[in-house]
């Protein structure tokens, strides 16, 4: 989880993540760590996870009408956090 938070910091100085989103990412990382094999790359997995979250956030924001509030731009929701371990081909 600390690697995920570290990867966000340089890109977004201040992010608001819903508690459910944080928990979903935490569970996903823990599950992936428990199932890791010889080809598991923690950094690549976290980078791809972050990329998927920001892509999902962009999709949400593109559907909002009018001017988008700063809080909406900074928000990461539970729905934007992938729930599957098969992020980009399982990243193996």
One Martini backbone bead per residue (centre of mass of N, CA, C, O) as a GRO file, in nm:
protein
   92
    1UNK     BB    1   0.056   0.064  -0.018
    2UNK     BB    2   0.299   0.257  -0.010
    3UNK     BB    3   0.361   0.241  -0.313
    4UNK     BB    4   0.098   0.364  -0.406
    5UNK     BB    5   0.126   0.635  -0.258
    6UNK     BB    6   0.400   0.708  -0.388
    7UNK     BB    7   0.299   0.709  -0.690
    8UNK     BB    8   0.100   0.951  -0.649
    9UNK     BB    9   0.250   1.202  -0.534
   10UNK     BB   10   0.394   1.326  -0.794
   11UNK     BB   11   0.124   1.359  -0.962
   12UNK     BB   12  -0.055   1.405  -0.690
   13UNK     BB   13  -0.059   1.615  -0.426
   14UNK     BB   14  -0.390   1.594  -0.397
   15UNK     BB   15  -0.593   1.331  -0.270
   16UNK     BB   16  -0.922   1.195  -0.278
   17UNK     BB   17  -1.014   0.904  -0.101
   18UNK     BB   18  -1.216   0.676  -0.060
   19UNK     BB   19  -1.234   0.439   0.174
   20UNK     BB   20  -1.333   0.216  -0.023
   21UNK     BB   21  -1.098   0.250  -0.223
   22UNK     BB   22  -0.868   0.181  -0.032
   23UNK     BB   23  -0.970  -0.099   0.047
   24UNK     BB   24  -0.975  -0.219  -0.238
   25UNK     BB   25  -0.670  -0.187  -0.290
   26UNK     BB   26  -0.566  -0.338  -0.047
   27UNK     BB   27  -0.698  -0.612  -0.120
   28UNK     BB   28  -0.567  -0.643  -0.395
   29UNK     BB   29  -0.271  -0.639  -0.300
   30UNK     BB   30  -0.292  -0.873  -0.099
   31UNK     BB   31  -0.385  -1.090  -0.297
   32UNK     BB   32  -0.145  -1.065  -0.493
   33UNK     BB   33   0.073  -1.129  -0.280
   34UNK     BB   34  -0.040  -1.416  -0.204
   35UNK     BB   35  -0.017  -1.505  -0.538
   36UNK     BB   36   0.263  -1.497  -0.600
   37UNK     BB   37   0.535  -1.527  -0.822
   38UNK     BB   38   0.831  -1.526  -1.002
   39UNK     BB   39   0.685  -1.281  -1.199
   40UNK     BB   40   0.642  -1.075  -0.993
   41UNK     BB   41   0.569  -0.710  -1.010
   42UNK     BB   42   0.510  -0.465  -0.801
   43UNK     BB   43   0.561  -0.203  -0.959
   44UNK     BB   44   0.397  -0.273  -1.211
   45UNK     BB   45   0.130  -0.325  -1.072
   46UNK     BB   46   0.097  -0.042  -0.946
   47UNK     BB   47   0.116   0.123  -1.204
   48UNK     BB   48  -0.128  -0.015  -1.344
   49UNK     BB   49  -0.331   0.051  -1.129
   50UNK     BB   50  -0.308   0.357  -1.147
   51UNK     BB   51  -0.379   0.377  -1.448
   52UNK     BB   52  -0.665   0.256  -1.420
   53UNK     BB   53  -0.777   0.466  -1.225
   54UNK     BB   54  -0.728   0.720  -1.406
   55UNK     BB   55  -0.901   0.620  -1.638
   56UNK     BB   56  -1.167   0.595  -1.478
   57UNK     BB   57  -1.171   0.890  -1.391
   58UNK     BB   58  -1.183   1.013  -1.676
   59UNK     BB   59  -1.454   0.888  -1.751
   60UNK     BB   60  -1.618   1.024  -1.531
   61UNK     BB   61  -1.545   1.322  -1.602
   62UNK     BB   62  -1.654   1.316  -1.906
   63UNK     BB   63  -1.968   1.291  -1.787
   64UNK     BB   64  -1.957   1.572  -1.686
   65UNK     BB   65  -2.112   1.862  -1.657
   66UNK     BB   66  -1.948   2.122  -1.717
   67UNK     BB   67  -1.798   2.231  -1.461
   68UNK     BB   68  -1.528   2.108  -1.273
   69UNK     BB   69  -1.456   2.035  -0.972
   70UNK     BB   70  -1.180   1.999  -0.784
   71UNK     BB   71  -1.284   1.757  -0.615
   72UNK     BB   72  -1.341   1.575  -0.863
   73UNK     BB   73  -1.042   1.569  -0.967
   74UNK     BB   74  -0.935   1.436  -0.678
   75UNK     BB   75  -1.121   1.194  -0.694
   76UNK     BB   76  -1.143   0.858  -0.562
   77UNK     BB   77  -1.330   0.584  -0.631
   78UNK     BB   78  -1.447   0.272  -0.603
   79UNK     BB   79  -1.519   0.242  -0.911
   80UNK     BB   80  -1.210   0.308  -1.003
   81UNK     BB   81  -1.136   0.051  -0.858
   82UNK     BB   82  -1.015  -0.231  -0.916
   83UNK     BB   83  -1.126  -0.586  -0.854
   84UNK     BB   84  -0.919  -0.723  -1.027
   85UNK     BB   85  -0.637  -0.940  -1.089
   86UNK     BB   86  -0.660  -0.881  -1.422
   87UNK     BB   87  -0.456  -0.659  -1.469
   88UNK     BB   88  -0.315  -0.660  -1.750
   89UNK     BB   89  -0.264  -0.977  -1.749
   90UNK     BB   90  -0.162  -0.993  -1.436
   91UNK     BB   91   0.139  -0.877  -1.459
   92UNK     BB   92   0.339  -1.138  -1.559
   0.00000   0.00000   0.00000
